[in-house]
Amino acid sequence: MSILVCGGAGYIGSHTCVELIEAGYDIVVADNLYNSSEESLRRVAKITGKGIPFIKTELCRTIMENFDTPDVVAGVATGAIAQGALVADAMGLPYIYVRSSPKDHGLENLIEGNLTIGQKVIVIEDLISTGQSSLKAAEAIRAAGAEVVGMVAMFTYGFPLAEQRFKEAGIKLLTLSNYDALLEVALQTGFIDKKDIATLQQWREDPGHWAPHRDNTIE
């Protein structure tokens, strides 16, 4: 199981990486290096004897292992614009991003960047919740005459509604991590107790209608 460590190149983040690796976990680091350095990760690798992959590396690996090489990489605004750009740069591919709604000025574009009919597009997303906004972006790409070969995201809650929507849309979704992995790590690190798992799983089944009960709230 891989754990996503956000800010993993910083002081606290790098120490967290060491602890997780020594506890037997595989990790993936997301860090914009604004107030940190890759040197921290090189030191982590030296201490633990394991290399530290970045988000863009794992997203690229997932694409290359599961899809034919796309013609274009698309990021979903706004959360996945940066990740999509990093993937496109690493793979040497053209990049576009899809807005949630058209601009209210200028050309009123929904898609920013060059996209031509028939091109194969891989969509990059940060988080999958209900899947509505992610699939709206995919629909915009299809409406422009291009083919969506799949979608790769950092995390999914695994909501049944989202899974059904992706199935109906005929789009293969792959993620680097998910809600089950989150619960497993939270349990192993003592952040939650075993008795909390049932409540958290119930919430995931129907979050829109879920309500806490006095006997199953998380302390």
XYZ file of N, CA and C in Angstrom:
657
model
N 0.843 -1.185 0.000
C 0.000 0.000 0.000
C 0.878 1.236 0.000
N 0.521 2.224 -0.855
C 1.268 3.471 -0.927
C 0.533 4.567 -0.170
N 1.300 5.396 0.534
C 0.745 6.519 1.273
C 1.215 7.813 0.622
N 0.290 8.726 0.381
C 0.620 10.020 -0.178
C 1.006 10.958 0.962
N 2.224 11.501 0.906
C 2.704 12.429 1.928
C 2.762 13.822 1.319
N 1.837 14.671 1.692
C 1.804 16.043 1.177
C 2.782 16.901 1.974
N 3.623 17.630 1.285
C 4.656 18.415 1.954
C 5.785 17.536 2.455
N 6.008 16.423 1.784
C 6.987 15.433 2.246
C 8.440 15.857 2.166
N 8.735 16.960 1.464
C 10.123 17.406 1.350
C 10.492 18.426 2.416
N 9.535 18.808 3.247
C 9.813 19.761 4.312
C 10.398 19.084 5.541
N 10.630 19.870 6.598
C 11.257 19.338 7.811
C 10.396 18.256 8.457
N 9.143 18.596 8.757
C 8.249 17.621 9.380
C 7.916 16.506 8.391
N 7.667 16.894 7.141
C 7.300 15.904 6.132
C 8.368 14.855 5.903
N 9.634 15.276 5.860
C 10.719 14.322 5.613
C 10.880 13.357 6.788
N 10.689 13.855 8.014
C 10.739 12.961 9.176
C 9.577 11.979 9.143
N 8.416 12.455 8.675
C 7.260 11.576 8.525
C 7.550 10.477 7.510
N 8.224 10.862 6.424
C 8.588 9.875 5.397
C 9.463 8.772 5.979
N 10.444 9.164 6.782
C 11.336 8.177 7.396
C 10.552 7.218 8.280
N 9.669 7.763 9.118
C 8.888 6.928 10.038
C 7.995 5.955 9.273
N 7.352 6.424 8.209
C 6.454 5.567 7.431
C 7.223 4.457 6.720
N 8.356 4.813 6.125
C 9.160 3.806 5.428
C 9.664 2.748 6.399
N 10.139 3.200 7.554
C 10.653 2.249 8.550
C 9.544 1.389 9.142
N 8.285 1.866 9.020
C 7.134 1.077 9.484
C 6.652 0.105 8.410
N 7.311 0.155 7.228
C 6.987 -0.811 6.181
C 6.097 -0.304 5.070
N 5.813 0.998 5.042
C 4.938 1.547 4.015
C 5.729 2.040 2.815
N 5.076 1.988 1.642
C 5.588 2.664 0.457
C 4.972 4.055 0.451
N 5.736 5.051 0.058
C 5.210 6.416 0.069
C 5.397 7.092 -1.278
N 4.552 8.102 -1.512
C 4.656 8.982 -2.672
C 4.578 10.397 -2.135
N 5.461 11.276 -2.589
C 5.537 12.629 -2.054
C 4.949 13.650 -3.026
N 4.141 14.549 -2.464
C 3.662 15.719 -3.205
C 4.203 16.954 -2.500
N 4.957 17.774 -3.216
C 5.539 18.966 -2.604
C 5.899 19.953 -3.710
N 5.497 21.214 -3.543
C 5.831 22.202 -4.568
C 7.228 22.794 -4.398
N 7.953 22.350 -3.351
C 9.334 22.757 -3.087
C 9.478 24.263 -2.868
N 8.371 24.923 -2.511
C 8.426 26.372 -2.276
C 9.256 26.695 -1.039
N 9.079 25.909 0.007
C 9.808 26.145 1.248
C 10.521 24.868 1.694
N 10.983 24.107 0.709
C 11.650 22.832 1.006
C 12.604 22.520 -0.131
N 13.205 21.343 -0.082
C 14.214 21.010 -1.087
C 14.229 19.508 -1.343
N 14.570 19.165 -2.586
C 14.715 17.746 -2.919
C 15.858 17.120 -2.137
N 16.762 17.949 -1.618
C 17.868 17.417 -0.821
C 17.333 16.662 0.398
N 16.219 17.115 0.952
C 15.609 16.417 2.090
C 15.236 14.991 1.713
N 14.703 14.823 0.515
C 14.294 13.493 0.068
C 15.501 12.618 -0.259
N 16.571 13.246 -0.737
C 17.794 12.474 -0.975
C 18.347 11.949 0.348
N 18.216 12.756 1.395
C 18.670 12.313 2.711
C 17.773 11.209 3.263
N 16.464 11.331 3.012
C 15.535 10.275 3.420
C 15.896 8.966 2.732
N 16.197 9.060 1.442
C 16.574 7.876 0.682
C 17.860 7.261 1.226
N 18.805 8.114 1.615
C 20.072 7.615 2.157
C 19.858 6.925 3.502
N 18.970 7.483 4.334
C 18.700 6.919 5.654
C 17.966 5.581 5.543
N 16.979 5.552 4.648
C 16.107 4.373 4.566
C 16.529 3.360 3.511
N 17.366 3.800 2.571
C 17.765 2.896 1.497
C 16.703 2.726 0.431
N 15.714 3.623 0.401
C 14.637 3.533 -0.590
C 14.480 4.874 -1.298
N 14.264 4.818 -2.619
C 14.014 6.028 -3.384
C 12.628 6.580 -3.076
N 12.456 7.895 -3.243
C 11.198 8.548 -2.929
C 10.565 9.085 -4.217
N 9.501 8.481 -4.705
C 8.865 8.971 -5.928
C 8.001 10.194 -5.680
N 7.956 11.073 -6.675
C 7.088 12.239 -6.637
C 5.749 11.896 -7.281
N 4.737 12.729 -6.990
C 3.408 12.535 -7.559
C 3.462 12.418 -9.080
N 4.175 13.345 -9.731
C 4.172 13.324 -11.199
C 4.758 12.020 -11.729
N 5.756 11.474 -11.023
C 6.366 10.214 -11.446
C 5.361 9.075 -11.378
N 4.596 9.026 -10.284
C 3.623 7.952 -10.106
C 2.441 8.099 -11.051
N 2.024 9.325 -11.320
C 0.950 9.535 -12.293
C 1.406 9.079 -13.680
N 2.633 9.436 -14.057
C 3.169 9.004 -15.357
C 3.287 7.492 -15.432
N 3.783 6.886 -14.366
C 3.926 5.431 -14.344
C 2.570 4.746 -14.502
N 1.564 5.250 -13.814
C 0.221 4.678 -13.907
C -0.317 4.775 -15.318
N -0.094 5.907 -15.958
C -0.553 6.081 -17.342
C 0.155 5.107 -18.273
N 1.471 5.046 -18.184
C 2.257 4.215 -19.103
C 1.984 2.723 -18.919
N 1.674 2.319 -17.687
C 1.429 0.900 -17.415
C 0.014 0.447 -17.764
N -0.921 1.390 -17.900
C -2.321 1.006 -18.053
C -3.007 1.535 -19.306
N -2.375 2.464 -20.018
C -2.995 3.040 -21.205
C -1.973 3.131 -22.334
N -2.481 3.136 -23.564
C -1.617 3.452 -24.694
C -1.196 4.918 -24.561
N -0.062 5.265 -25.134
C 0.424 6.643 -25.023
C -0.586 7.614 -25.624
N -1.083 8.570 -24.815
C -2.069 9.531 -25.327
C -1.421 10.582 -26.204
N -2.262 11.334 -26.913
C -1.770 12.451 -27.716
C -1.698 13.730 -26.890
N -2.577 13.824 -25.885
C -2.709 15.045 -25.104
C -2.989 14.688 -23.642
N -2.465 15.513 -22.734
C -2.781 15.395 -21.308
C -3.700 16.551 -20.943
N -4.782 16.239 -20.205
C -5.732 17.276 -19.791
C -5.815 17.337 -18.272
N -5.765 18.535 -17.722
C -5.969 18.741 -16.295
C -7.351 19.312 -16.066
N -7.959 18.942 -14.945
C -9.288 19.461 -14.610
C -9.123 20.646 -13.668
N -9.663 21.802 -14.065
C -9.554 23.007 -13.244
C -10.396 22.873 -11.965
N -9.906 23.432 -10.847
C -8.597 24.074 -10.798
C -7.577 23.180 -10.094
N -8.089 22.209 -9.340
C -7.222 21.402 -8.487
C -6.162 20.597 -9.208
N -6.419 20.189 -10.436
C -5.483 19.306 -11.135
C -4.727 20.001 -12.260
N -4.822 21.322 -12.338
C -4.088 22.035 -13.392
C -2.588 21.815 -13.237
N -2.077 21.957 -12.029
C -0.632 21.807 -11.810
C -0.172 20.374 -12.063
N -0.912 19.400 -11.521
C -0.522 17.998 -11.710
C -0.533 17.611 -13.185
N -1.560 18.066 -13.892
C -1.643 17.762 -15.316
C -0.484 18.358 -16.094
N -0.113 19.592 -15.757
C 1.010 20.247 -16.439
C 2.316 19.512 -16.177
N 2.502 19.048 -14.949
C 3.719 18.304 -14.607
C 3.791 16.992 -15.386
N 2.666 16.306 -15.488
C 2.626 15.036 -16.222
C 2.912 15.271 -17.704
N 2.267 16.280 -18.275
C 2.485 16.578 -19.694
C 3.946 16.898 -19.967
N 4.549 17.685 -19.087
C 5.958 18.043 -19.253
C 6.851 16.814 -19.152
N 6.573 15.951 -18.166
C 7.395 14.759 -17.970
C 7.275 13.791 -19.138
N 6.076 13.713 -19.745
C 5.851 12.781 -20.846
C 6.104 13.408 -22.208
N 6.406 14.706 -22.221
C 6.668 15.378 -23.486
C 5.457 15.473 -24.384
N 4.288 15.734 -23.770
C 3.034 15.773 -24.519
C 2.381 17.147 -24.412
N 1.543 17.506 -25.397
C 0.794 18.765 -25.316
C -0.148 18.744 -24.111
N -0.456 19.934 -23.610
C -1.284 20.044 -22.413
C -2.471 20.978 -22.624
N -3.612 20.559 -22.102
C -4.805 21.409 -22.076
C -5.394 21.338 -20.673
N -6.246 22.287 -20.347
C -7.029 22.118 -19.128
C -8.473 22.494 -19.393
N -9.354 21.906 -18.611
C -10.785 22.068 -18.831
C -11.391 22.837 -17.667
N -12.075 23.929 -17.978
C -12.728 24.729 -16.959
C -14.028 24.071 -16.501
N -14.492 24.458 -15.313
C -15.779 23.964 -14.836
C -16.934 24.636 -15.553
N -16.680 25.854 -16.077
C -17.672 26.580 -16.874
C -16.934 27.509 -17.830
N -17.562 27.870 -18.956
C -16.876 28.733 -19.925
C -16.546 30.098 -19.333
N -15.478 30.712 -19.839
C -15.162 32.079 -19.423
C -16.314 33.008 -19.794
N -16.514 34.047 -19.007
C -17.585 35.004 -19.306
C -17.082 36.187 -20.116
N -15.886 36.035 -20.717
C -15.348 37.092 -21.556
C -14.462 36.472 -22.633
N -14.021 37.269 -23.567
C -13.143 36.764 -24.633
C -13.834 35.715 -25.490
N -13.120 34.608 -25.714
C -13.648 33.539 -26.560
C -14.586 32.600 -25.809
N -14.727 32.810 -24.496
C -15.615 31.992 -23.656
C -15.267 30.505 -23.767
N -13.969 30.210 -23.770
C -13.519 28.826 -23.917
C -13.825 27.996 -22.681
N -14.192 26.748 -22.923
C -14.307 25.775 -21.845
C -13.005 24.991 -21.748
N -12.371 24.770 -22.886
C -11.086 24.071 -22.950
C -9.998 25.067 -23.339
N -8.949 25.133 -22.533
C -7.820 26.010 -22.829
C -6.665 25.173 -23.368
N -6.187 25.527 -24.541
C -5.125 24.774 -25.185
C -5.579 24.229 -26.520
N -4.653 23.652 -27.259
C -4.956 23.142 -28.596
C -5.398 21.688 -28.547
N -6.591 21.431 -29.022
C -7.145 20.080 -29.078
C -7.831 19.914 -30.414
N -7.467 18.844 -31.128
C -8.054 18.608 -32.440
C -8.881 17.330 -32.438
N -9.773 17.245 -33.387
C -10.666 16.087 -33.494
C -9.859 14.806 -33.658
N -10.251 13.787 -32.909
C -9.622 12.477 -33.028
C -8.451 12.228 -32.100
N -7.956 13.264 -31.437
C -6.832 13.061 -30.525
C -7.251 12.260 -29.287
N -6.313 11.461 -28.776
C -6.555 10.655 -27.586
C -6.052 11.415 -26.357
N -6.925 11.539 -25.366
C -6.635 12.373 -24.203
C -6.695 11.564 -22.915
N -5.690 11.738 -22.058
C -5.729 11.194 -20.700
C -6.030 12.359 -19.769
N -7.000 12.178 -18.888
C -7.425 13.255 -17.989
C -6.798 13.062 -16.614
N -6.245 14.142 -16.059
C -5.640 14.118 -14.728
C -6.548 14.871 -13.762
N -6.846 14.245 -12.630
C -7.692 14.852 -11.604
C -7.006 14.719 -10.250
N -7.336 15.604 -9.323
C -6.729 15.481 -7.995
C -7.566 14.597 -7.091
N -8.863 14.863 -6.995
C -9.745 14.148 -6.073
C -11.030 13.739 -6.774
N -11.438 12.494 -6.540
C -12.719 12.017 -7.058
C -13.682 11.870 -5.888
N -14.734 12.666 -5.903
C -15.772 12.512 -4.876
C -17.004 11.907 -5.538
N -17.937 12.729 -5.996
C -19.107 12.185 -6.700
C -18.804 11.891 -8.161
N -17.716 12.469 -8.666
C -17.343 12.255 -10.064
C -18.000 13.223 -11.033
N -18.895 14.059 -10.545
C -19.654 14.926 -11.433
C -18.774 15.916 -12.191
N -17.926 16.657 -11.482
C -17.089 17.655 -12.143
C -16.035 16.995 -13.036
N -15.519 15.852 -12.602
C -14.508 15.138 -13.390
C -15.088 14.668 -14.712
N -16.285 14.102 -14.650
C -16.909 13.587 -15.863
C -17.435 14.711 -16.752
N -17.751 15.850 -16.155
C -18.146 17.007 -16.949
C -16.983 17.452 -17.831
N -15.779 17.397 -17.284
C -14.594 17.740 -18.066
C -14.392 16.741 -19.199
N -14.592 15.459 -18.891
C -14.450 14.425 -19.925
C -15.481 14.619 -21.033
N -16.691 14.997 -20.653
C -17.744 15.231 -21.644
C -17.378 16.404 -22.557
N -16.758 17.438 -21.991
C -16.348 18.593 -22.796
C -15.296 18.183 -23.827
N -14.385 17.311 -23.428
C -13.348 16.833 -24.346
C -13.972 16.003 -25.468
N -14.910 15.152 -25.106
C -15.603 14.353 -26.122
C -16.412 15.235 -27.061
N -17.046 16.262 -26.501
C -17.843 17.177 -27.324
C -16.979 17.922 -28.341
N -15.691 18.073 -28.017
C -14.759 18.734 -28.939
C -14.250 17.782 -30.014
N -14.700 16.528 -29.959
C -14.332 15.559 -30.986
C -13.140 14.694 -30.662
N -12.619 14.800 -29.445
C -11.471 13.992 -29.047
C -11.940 12.760 -28.268
N -11.018 11.837 -28.044
C -11.323 10.595 -27.336
C -10.687 10.603 -25.950
N -11.489 10.322 -24.924
C -10.965 10.212 -23.557
C -10.583 8.753 -23.324
N -9.291 8.489 -23.208
C -8.834 7.109 -23.050
C -8.889 6.649 -21.602
N -8.972 7.613 -20.654
C -9.050 7.247 -19.254
C -8.777 8.442 -18.373
N -8.881 8.218 -17.053
C -8.634 9.278 -16.087
C -7.777 8.722 -14.951
N -6.802 9.521 -14.523
C -5.930 9.139 -13.408
C -6.006 10.241 -12.357
N -6.256 9.851 -11.102
C -6.404 10.820 -10.021
C -5.517 10.445 -8.847
N -5.340 11.392 -7.949
C -4.528 11.146 -6.769
C -5.290 10.341 -5.721
N -6.606 10.616 -5.571
C -7.359 10.006 -4.476
C -8.826 9.874 -4.852
N -9.462 8.811 -4.357
C -10.903 8.654 -4.509
C -11.515 8.168 -3.205
N -12.703 8.681 -2.924
C -13.451 8.183 -1.771
C -14.102 6.837 -2.079
N -14.237 6.520 -3.364
C -14.884 5.270 -3.741
C -16.377 5.289 -3.501
N -16.987 6.472 -3.611
C -18.433 6.550 -3.442
C -19.129 5.699 -4.501
N -20.133 4.911 -4.123
C -20.872 4.108 -5.116
C -21.426 4.952 -6.258
N -21.880 6.164 -5.947
C -22.411 7.041 -6.990
C -21.359 7.352 -8.039
N -20.136 7.640 -7.605
C -19.056 7.946 -8.545
C -18.715 6.726 -9.391
N -18.625 5.568 -8.753
C -18.296 4.350 -9.492
C -19.340 4.065 -10.566
N -20.625 4.296 -10.238
C -21.688 4.078 -11.211
C -21.593 5.082 -12.352
N -21.284 6.311 -12.032
C -21.176 7.342 -13.069
C -20.031 7.065 -14.033
N -18.893 6.643 -13.520
C -17.765 6.327 -14.399
C -18.075 5.107 -15.274
N -18.783 4.156 -14.693
C -19.163 2.972 -15.460
C -20.097 3.354 -16.600
N -21.076 4.187 -16.306
C -22.032 4.608 -17.333
C -21.349 5.449 -18.414
N -20.342 6.219 -18.011
C -19.629 7.056 -18.983
C -18.625 6.257 -19.808
N -18.335 5.029 -19.375
C -17.373 4.207 -20.098
C -15.954 4.712 -19.981
N -15.617 5.280 -18.815
C -14.275 5.830 -18.609
C -13.572 5.063 -17.505
N -12.389 4.556 -17.820
C -11.583 3.835 -16.839
C -10.909 4.820 -15.908
N -11.101 4.615 -14.602
C -10.512 5.490 -13.589
C -9.496 4.720 -12.756
N -8.305 5.294 -12.613
C -7.269 4.735 -11.745
C -6.799 5.823 -10.796
N -6.531 5.445 -9.545
C -6.084 6.431 -8.560
C -4.850 5.923 -7.825
N -4.083 6.869 -7.285
C -2.876 6.503 -6.546
C -3.205 6.019 -5.143
N -4.286 6.528 -4.573
C -4.694 6.098 -3.239
C -6.206 6.185 -3.132
N -6.761 5.705 -2.005
C -8.211 5.673 -1.867
C -8.625 5.685 -0.398
N -9.909 5.722 -0.184
C -10.482 5.837 1.153
C -10.147 4.630 2.029
N -10.153 3.438 1.446
C -9.820 2.236 2.212
C -8.396 2.302 2.750
N -7.465 2.769 1.917
C -6.074 2.914 2.361
C -5.974 3.952 3.464
N -6.759 5.031 3.332
C -6.775 6.077 4.353
C -7.219 5.518 5.704
N -8.287 4.728 5.686
C -8.785 4.144 6.934
C -7.777 3.164 7.531
N -7.136 2.387 6.677
C -6.161 1.407 7.157
C -5.012 2.086 7.883
N -4.488 3.155 7.286
C -3.380 3.869 7.912
C -3.845 4.585 9.175
N -5.036 5.181 9.140
C -5.568 5.872 10.314
C -5.729 4.903 11.491
N -6.125 3.674 11.172
C -6.283 2.664 12.212
C -4.930 2.221 12.754
N -3.984 1.977 11.868
C -2.674 1.482 12.285
C -1.874 2.520 13.053
N -2.131 3.790 12.778
C -1.403 4.851 13.473
C -2.133 5.342 14.723
N -3.300 4.755 15.025
C -4.037 5.119 16.218
C -4.872 6.372 16.093
N -5.034 6.880 14.878
C -5.843 8.082 14.686
C -7.325 7.777 14.887
N -7.729 6.540 14.543
C -9.080 6.060 14.796
C -8.995 4.698 15.473
N -10.113 4.247 16.039
C -10.190 2.931 16.659
C -10.973 1.974 15.768
N -10.863 0.682 16.056
C -11.587 -0.318 15.270
C -13.084 -0.058 15.272
N -13.593 0.423 16.406
C -15.034 0.649 16.507
C -15.503 1.783 15.592
N -14.567 2.605 15.125
C -14.920 3.717 14.251
C -15.099 3.292 12.797
N -14.517 2.162 12.416
C -14.508 1.743 11.014
C -15.915 1.612 10.449
N -16.810 0.974 11.191
C -18.171 0.759 10.691
C -18.863 2.089 10.395
N -18.694 3.055 11.287
C -19.301 4.372 11.083
C -18.739 5.056 9.842
N -17.430 5.005 9.672
C -16.783 5.642 8.528
C -17.163 4.960 7.218
N -17.342 3.651 7.246
C -17.780 2.939 6.052
C -19.232 3.266 5.718
N -20.062 3.410 6.752
C -21.459 3.789 6.530
C -21.541 5.160 5.876
N -20.712 6.090 6.334
C -20.693 7.424 5.732
C -20.342 7.346 4.257
N -19.380 6.522 3.910
C -18.933 6.401 2.519
C -20.035 5.851 1.604
N -20.890 4.989 2.139
C -21.935 4.386 1.317
C -22.955 5.412 0.830
N -23.291 6.402 1.663
C -24.291 7.403 1.264
C -24.061 8.686 2.051
N -22.986 9.419 1.739
C -22.630 10.602 2.530
C -23.688 11.693 2.504
N -24.456 11.766 1.422
C -25.468 12.806 1.309
C -26.607 12.664 2.294
N -26.862 11.436 2.738
C -27.979 11.193 3.651
C -27.526 10.669 5.005
N -26.215 10.548 5.189
C -25.711 9.992 6.441
C -25.844 11.011 7.566
N -26.197 10.525 8.739
C -26.275 11.389 9.920
C -25.716 10.616 11.103
N -24.905 11.248 11.950
C -24.321 10.543 13.093
C -25.365 10.179 14.145
N -25.164 9.040 14.765
C -26.009 8.617 15.875
C -25.178 8.655 17.145
N -25.841 8.828 18.247
C -25.125 8.988 19.509
C -24.234 7.788 19.825
N -24.661 6.602 19.401
C -23.892 5.407 19.751
C -22.822 5.054 18.740
N -22.683 5.818 17.646
C -21.641 5.477 16.675
C -20.805 6.687 16.257
N -20.832 7.746 17.058
C -19.972 8.897 16.729
C -18.521 8.559 17.053
N -17.607 9.218 16.348
C -16.184 8.987 16.523
C -15.662 9.940 17.574
N -15.015 9.417 18.591
C -14.488 10.233 19.672
C -13.123 10.797 19.284
